[in-house]
mmCIF file of C-alpha atoms and ligand atoms in Angstrom:
data_model
loop_
_atom_site.group_PDB
_atom_site.id
_atom_site.type_symbol
_atom_site.label_atom_id
_atom_site.label_comp_id
_atom_site.label_asym_id
_atom_site.label_seq_id
_atom_site.Cartn_x
_atom_site.Cartn_y
_atom_site.Cartn_z
ATOM 1 C CA MET A 1 -11.132 22.444 -9.340
ATOM 2 C CA TYR A 2 -13.707 20.008 -7.964
ATOM 3 C CA VAL A 3 -12.402 16.448 -8.213
ATOM 4 C CA ALA A 4 -14.350 14.503 -5.589
ATOM 5 C CA ASP A 5 -15.922 14.677 -2.156
ATOM 6 C CA GLU A 6 -13.865 16.851 0.210
ATOM 7 C CA ALA A 7 -13.591 14.216 2.962
ATOM 8 C CA LEU A 8 -12.390 11.598 0.482
ATOM 9 C CA CYS A 9 -9.763 13.993 -0.900
ATOM 10 C CA ARG A 10 -8.587 14.775 2.624
ATOM 11 C CA ASP A 11 -8.196 11.048 3.366
ATOM 12 C CA VAL A 12 -6.250 10.493 0.139
ATOM 13 C CA ALA A 13 -3.816 13.293 0.992
ATOM 14 C CA THR A 14 -3.397 12.015 4.563
ATOM 15 C CA ALA A 15 -2.880 8.405 3.398
ATOM 16 C CA ASN A 16 -0.147 9.577 1.014
ATOM 17 C CA ARG A 17 1.611 11.530 3.740
ATOM 18 C CA ILE A 18 1.362 8.478 6.032
ATOM 19 C CA ILE A 19 3.257 6.209 3.654
ATOM 20 C CA GLU A 20 6.034 8.797 3.346
ATOM 21 C CA ARG A 21 6.266 9.722 7.032
ATOM 22 C CA PHE A 22 6.343 6.043 8.072
ATOM 23 C CA GLY A 23 9.162 5.116 5.714
ATOM 24 C CA LEU A 24 7.293 3.184 3.028
ATOM 25 C CA SER A 25 8.185 5.775 0.400
ATOM 26 C CA SER A 26 10.452 8.709 -0.213
ATOM 27 C CA ALA A 27 10.186 10.515 -3.555
ATOM 28 C CA PHE A 28 8.044 7.755 -5.074
ATOM 29 C CA GLY A 29 4.855 5.915 -4.162
ATOM 30 C CA HIS A 30 1.175 6.825 -4.189
ATOM 31 C CA VAL A 31 -2.172 6.085 -2.567
ATOM 32 C CA SER A 32 -5.553 6.399 -4.273
ATOM 33 C CA ALA A 33 -9.231 6.032 -3.362
ATOM 34 C CA ARG A 34 -12.119 4.926 -5.515
ATOM 35 C CA VAL A 35 -15.023 7.359 -5.726
ATOM 36 C CA PRO A 36 -17.576 4.984 -4.176
ATOM 37 C CA GLY A 37 -19.856 3.226 -6.639
ATOM 38 C CA THR A 38 -17.926 4.376 -9.732
ATOM 39 C CA ASP A 39 -15.039 3.267 -11.963
ATOM 40 C CA THR A 40 -13.149 6.452 -11.087
ATOM 41 C CA PHE A 41 -10.488 7.111 -8.471
ATOM 42 C CA VAL A 42 -8.632 10.001 -6.870
ATOM 43 C CA LEU A 43 -4.823 10.052 -7.141
ATOM 44 C CA PRO A 44 -2.217 12.699 -6.283
ATOM 45 C CA THR A 45 -0.250 14.546 -8.919
ATOM 46 C CA ARG A 46 3.233 13.371 -9.892
ATOM 47 C CA ARG A 47 5.313 14.170 -6.813
ATOM 48 C CA SER A 48 6.352 12.545 -3.540
ATOM 49 C CA PRO A 49 3.414 11.176 -1.524
ATOM 50 C CA GLY A 50 4.830 13.223 1.355
ATOM 51 C CA LEU A 51 3.822 16.353 -0.571
ATOM 52 C CA ALA A 52 0.271 15.240 -1.414
ATOM 53 C CA ASP A 53 -2.244 18.063 -1.185
ATOM 54 C CA ALA A 54 -6.000 17.540 -0.770
ATOM 55 C CA ASN A 55 -6.581 20.599 -2.978
ATOM 56 C CA ASN A 56 -4.465 19.328 -5.842
ATOM 57 C CA LEU A 57 -5.630 15.832 -6.739
ATOM 58 C CA LEU A 58 -6.609 14.152 -9.990
ATOM 59 C CA LEU A 59 -9.608 12.079 -11.016
ATOM 60 C CA LEU A 60 -8.906 9.143 -13.356
ATOM 61 C CA ASN A 61 -10.924 6.177 -14.523
ATOM 62 C CA THR A 62 -10.025 2.493 -14.766
ATOM 63 C CA GLU A 63 -9.148 2.979 -18.447
ATOM 64 C CA GLY A 64 -6.407 5.375 -17.358
ATOM 65 C CA LYS A 65 -8.165 8.497 -18.630
ATOM 66 C CA LEU A 66 -7.614 11.753 -16.749
ATOM 67 C CA LEU A 67 -11.080 13.206 -16.059
ATOM 68 C CA ALA A 68 -10.417 16.147 -13.742
ATOM 69 C CA GLY A 69 -7.670 18.014 -11.920
ATOM 70 C CA ASP A 70 -4.608 20.029 -12.879
ATOM 71 C CA GLY A 71 -1.362 18.208 -13.512
ATOM 72 C CA GLN A 72 -0.079 14.794 -14.471
ATOM 73 C CA PRO A 73 -0.598 11.509 -12.617
ATOM 74 C CA ASN A 74 2.267 9.393 -11.292
ATOM 75 C CA SER A 75 3.661 7.203 -14.055
ATOM 76 C CA GLU A 76 2.537 3.974 -12.368
ATOM 77 C CA PHE A 77 -1.139 5.005 -12.205
ATOM 78 C CA TRP A 78 -1.913 1.822 -14.137
ATOM 79 C CA ILE A 79 -1.445 -0.184 -10.920
ATOM 80 C CA HIS A 80 -4.404 1.664 -9.416
ATOM 81 C CA ALA A 81 -6.526 1.739 -12.578
ATOM 82 C CA ARG A 82 -6.301 -1.970 -13.305
ATOM 83 C CA ILE A 83 -6.691 -3.135 -9.687
ATOM 84 C CA TYR A 84 -9.920 -1.100 -9.435
ATOM 85 C CA ALA A 85 -11.050 -2.586 -12.762
ATOM 86 C CA ALA A 86 -10.373 -6.148 -11.608
ATOM 87 C CA ARG A 87 -11.621 -5.785 -8.033
ATOM 88 C CA PRO A 88 -14.996 -4.051 -7.540
ATOM 89 C CA ASP A 89 -14.598 -4.703 -3.784
ATOM 90 C CA VAL A 90 -11.492 -2.481 -3.588
ATOM 91 C CA GLY A 91 -11.892 1.152 -2.515
ATOM 92 C CA GLY A 92 -8.285 2.073 -1.714
ATOM 93 C CA VAL A 93 -4.914 1.185 -3.272
ATOM 94 C CA VAL A 94 -1.383 1.842 -2.003
ATOM 95 C CA HIS A 95 1.741 1.429 -4.096
ATOM 96 C CA ALA A 96 5.126 1.973 -2.437
ATOM 97 C CA HIS A 97 8.767 0.887 -2.493
ATOM 98 C CA PRO A 98 9.434 -0.036 1.158
ATOM 99 C CA PRO A 99 12.827 -1.601 1.950
ATOM 100 C CA GLY A 100 11.585 -4.539 4.053
ATOM 101 C CA CYS A 101 9.239 -5.780 1.328
ATOM 102 C CA ILE A 102 11.950 -5.388 -1.307
ATOM 103 C CA CYS A 103 14.462 -7.340 0.819
ATOM 104 C CA LEU A 104 12.063 -10.260 1.337
ATOM 105 C CA THR A 105 11.393 -10.570 -2.393
ATOM 106 C CA GLN A 106 15.100 -10.469 -3.207
ATOM 107 C CA ILE A 107 15.938 -13.343 -0.872
ATOM 108 C CA GLY A 108 12.959 -15.333 -2.135
ATOM 109 C CA GLN A 109 11.202 -15.332 1.238
ATOM 110 C CA PRO A 110 7.421 -15.169 1.203
ATOM 111 C CA LEU A 111 5.839 -13.069 3.951
ATOM 112 C CA ARG A 112 4.959 -15.209 6.978
ATOM 113 C CA VAL A 113 2.688 -14.452 9.895
ATOM 114 C CA VAL A 114 5.281 -13.751 12.611
ATOM 115 C CA PHE A 115 3.399 -11.299 14.841
ATOM 116 C CA ASN A 116 -0.184 -10.372 15.600
ATOM 117 C CA SER A 117 -0.786 -7.618 13.050
ATOM 118 C CA ALA A 118 0.487 -9.891 10.268
ATOM 119 C CA ALA A 119 -2.698 -11.920 10.721
ATOM 120 C CA ALA A 120 -4.070 -9.436 8.178
ATOM 121 C CA PHE A 121 -2.060 -11.482 5.667
ATOM 122 C CA ARG A 122 -3.192 -14.915 6.772
ATOM 123 C CA GLY A 123 -4.339 -15.697 3.216
ATOM 124 C CA GLY A 124 -0.736 -15.200 2.023
ATOM 125 C CA VAL A 125 0.834 -12.377 0.046
ATOM 126 C CA PRO A 126 1.465 -13.347 -3.582
ATOM 127 C CA GLU A 127 4.435 -12.081 -5.555
ATOM 128 C CA TYR A 128 4.639 -10.255 -8.866
ATOM 129 C CA ASP A 129 8.091 -11.388 -9.942
ATOM 130 C CA ARG A 130 8.853 -9.192 -12.960
ATOM 131 C CA ILE A 131 11.193 -6.336 -12.234
ATOM 132 C CA GLY A 132 10.576 -2.838 -13.590
ATOM 133 C CA LEU A 133 7.982 -0.092 -13.275
ATOM 134 C CA ILE A 134 4.307 -0.588 -14.143
ATOM 135 C CA ARG A 135 3.842 1.972 -16.875
ATOM 136 C CA SER A 136 1.317 0.293 -19.173
ATOM 137 C CA ARG A 137 -2.201 -1.048 -19.010
ATOM 138 C CA GLU A 138 -0.896 -4.568 -19.768
ATOM 139 C CA LEU A 139 1.543 -4.490 -16.837
ATOM 140 C CA GLY A 140 -1.191 -3.068 -14.606
ATOM 141 C CA ASP A 141 -3.372 -6.030 -15.550
ATOM 142 C CA LEU A 142 -0.529 -8.425 -14.711
ATOM 143 C CA VAL A 143 -0.110 -6.865 -11.254
ATOM 144 C CA ALA A 144 -3.879 -7.117 -10.671
ATOM 145 C CA LYS A 145 -3.738 -10.761 -11.792
ATOM 146 C CA SER A 146 -0.881 -11.499 -9.364
ATOM 147 C CA LEU A 147 -2.800 -9.771 -6.564
ATOM 148 C CA GLY A 148 -5.829 -11.980 -7.233
ATOM 149 C CA SER A 149 -8.226 -11.833 -4.289
ATOM 150 C CA SER A 150 -5.483 -10.955 -1.741
ATOM 151 C CA ASN A 151 -5.155 -7.665 0.091
ATOM 152 C CA ALA A 152 -1.516 -7.136 -0.969
ATOM 153 C CA VAL A 153 1.065 -8.209 -3.519
ATOM 154 C CA MET A 154 4.864 -8.115 -3.191
ATOM 155 C CA MET A 155 6.688 -6.822 -6.265
ATOM 156 C CA ARG A 156 10.192 -8.237 -6.731
ATOM 157 C CA GLY A 157 12.971 -5.705 -6.325
ATOM 158 C CA HIS A 158 10.351 -2.953 -6.502
ATOM 159 C CA GLY A 159 8.000 -2.865 -3.511
ATOM 160 C CA MET A 160 4.393 -3.680 -2.814
ATOM 161 C CA SER A 161 0.811 -2.798 -3.596
ATOM 162 C CA ALA A 162 -2.101 -3.116 -1.169
ATOM 163 C CA ALA A 163 -5.805 -3.169 -2.040
ATOM 164 C CA LEU A 164 -8.484 -2.842 0.625
ATOM 165 C CA PRO A 165 -12.158 -1.850 0.800
ATOM 166 C CA ASP A 166 -11.311 1.784 1.652
ATOM 167 C CA VAL A 167 -8.334 4.133 1.563
ATOM 168 C CA ARG A 168 -7.875 4.272 5.333
ATOM 169 C CA SER A 169 -7.613 0.481 5.621
ATOM 170 C CA ALA A 170 -5.292 0.398 2.616
ATOM 171 C CA ALA A 171 -2.861 2.840 4.279
ATOM 172 C CA VAL A 172 -2.939 1.008 7.613
ATOM 173 C CA VAL A 173 -2.501 -2.451 6.071
ATOM 174 C CA ALA A 174 0.375 -1.178 3.912
ATOM 175 C CA CYS A 175 2.110 -0.016 7.110
ATOM 176 C CA TYR A 176 1.421 -3.414 8.728
ATOM 177 C CA LEU A 177 2.934 -5.148 5.697
ATOM 178 C CA GLU A 178 6.198 -3.231 5.880
ATOM 179 C CA GLU A 179 6.348 -3.588 9.671
ATOM 180 C CA SER A 180 5.816 -7.310 9.244
ATOM 181 C CA ALA A 181 8.457 -7.660 6.527
ATOM 182 C CA GLY A 182 10.961 -5.731 8.687
ATOM 183 C CA LEU A 183 10.284 -7.927 11.727
ATOM 184 C CA GLN A 184 10.561 -11.098 9.660
ATOM 185 C CA LEU A 185 13.941 -9.966 8.322
ATOM 186 C CA ARG A 186 15.185 -9.224 11.848
ATOM 187 C CA MET A 187 13.967 -12.614 13.082
ATOM 188 C CA LEU A 188 15.550 -14.352 10.113
ATOM 189 C CA SER A 189 18.820 -12.581 10.788
ATOM 190 C CA ALA A 190 18.716 -13.376 14.528
ATOM 191 C CA ALA A 191 18.003 -17.012 13.608
ATOM 192 C CA GLY A 192 21.153 -17.150 11.471
ATOM 193 C CA GLY A 193 19.218 -17.059 8.223
ATOM 194 C CA ASP A 194 17.310 -20.229 9.065
ATOM 195 C CA MET A 195 13.589 -19.520 8.620
ATOM 196 C CA SER A 196 12.733 -22.894 10.192
ATOM 197 C CA ARG A 197 13.953 -21.471 13.532
ATOM 198 C CA VAL A 198 11.433 -18.613 13.382
ATOM 199 C CA ARG A 199 8.225 -19.490 15.180
ATOM 200 C CA VAL A 200 5.800 -18.763 12.348
ATOM 201 C CA TYR A 201 2.187 -18.635 13.539
ATOM 202 C CA SER A 202 0.182 -21.777 12.839
ATOM 203 C CA GLU A 203 -3.237 -21.460 11.227
ATOM 204 C CA GLU A 204 -4.717 -21.878 14.692
ATOM 205 C CA ASP A 205 -2.508 -19.100 16.141
ATOM 206 C CA THR A 206 -3.419 -16.841 13.243
ATOM 207 C CA ALA A 207 -7.126 -17.505 13.640
ATOM 208 C CA LYS A 208 -6.805 -16.668 17.333
ATOM 209 C CA VAL A 209 -5.342 -13.200 16.697
ATOM 210 C CA GLY A 210 -7.019 -12.597 13.325
ATOM 211 C CA GLY A 211 -10.229 -11.462 14.945
ATOM 212 C CA ASP A 212 -8.267 -8.669 16.624
ATOM 213 C CA ASN A 213 -7.742 -7.015 13.232
ATOM 214 C CA ASN A 214 -11.302 -5.781 13.050
ATOM 215 C CA ALA A 215 -12.735 -2.470 11.887
ATOM 216 C CA SER A 216 -12.261 -0.827 15.263
ATOM 217 C CA THR A 217 -8.566 -1.799 15.384
ATOM 218 C CA LEU A 218 -8.011 -0.463 11.872
ATOM 219 C CA SER A 219 -9.814 2.736 12.747
ATOM 220 C CA ARG A 220 -7.676 3.179 15.873
ATOM 221 C CA ALA A 221 -4.517 2.619 13.822
ATOM 222 C CA TRP A 222 -5.675 5.188 11.241
ATOM 223 C CA GLU A 223 -6.371 7.704 13.991
ATOM 224 C CA TYR A 224 -2.778 7.284 15.227
ATOM 225 C CA TYR A 225 -1.084 7.412 11.815
ATOM 226 C CA ALA A 226 -3.188 10.372 10.687
ATOM 227 C CA ALA A 227 -2.425 12.315 13.875
ATOM 228 C CA ALA A 228 1.281 11.421 13.737
ATOM 229 C CA VAL A 229 1.743 12.856 10.245
ATOM 230 C CA GLU A 230 0.704 16.241 11.598
ATOM 231 C CA HIS A 231 3.765 16.162 13.876
ATOM 232 C CA LEU A 232 6.385 14.364 11.784
ATOM 233 C CA PRO A 233 8.478 16.426 9.379
ATOM 234 C CA LEU A 234 8.791 15.538 5.718
ATOM 235 C CA GLY A 235 11.710 13.185 5.081
ATOM 236 C CA HIS A 236 12.338 12.327 8.732
ATOM 237 C CA VAL A 237 12.686 8.623 7.878
ATOM 238 C CA LYS A 238 15.266 7.693 5.310
ATOM 239 C CA PRO A 239 14.009 4.414 3.835
ATOM 240 C CA GLY A 240 16.708 1.772 3.677
ATOM 241 C CA LEU A 241 18.879 3.253 6.436
HETATM 242 ZN ZN1 LIG B 301 6.696 1.557 -8.144
#
């Protein structure tokens, strides 16, 4: 069944496999893409993102209505629907349960810029502090409100959501976020739990490396992640181990 442009569907399937192959998700998690210029978006059916199939996707709108495709959406589709409704600038959304992000929220540590790629988060990553799944329009609106104008939001004890202008950037920045959270945890541990001993980038440092996170860098990162998923087997990373 026709759901959306073939290239967009291919990117959605690849982005979903990326978040599973790179340890952001196992059985749960999902990536979507807005159909450009509309209030509709493409989302996989209800299964692991590692099993996403470009030929079996769904089309929903920001009101949560299923418009095309065979099957049921993931139960947290409201995250996607209400972020697209609140943010016309967003073209791709990732939601995942990566261990590093969960650990940071559970020790009350906000994400800090501690290496170059984390400059993507120089505006700060807000936190949605309610626990539990996002299975209603109201909760979806609350997540979108917590996200505000940022490119990602941490979700306490649950994971993260990222919202970028396109699905490729969303997948790459989601990987950066988990990489960053993991590095921050290792630094914090090596520093005996004292965050003041970690050399967090100053605004000046961040501005210096921030320009490196441009479209060509993101596109190079996508090229790598997308190629890697063709070679990595399903389930090769066990999140949390
Ligand atoms: Zn979730």
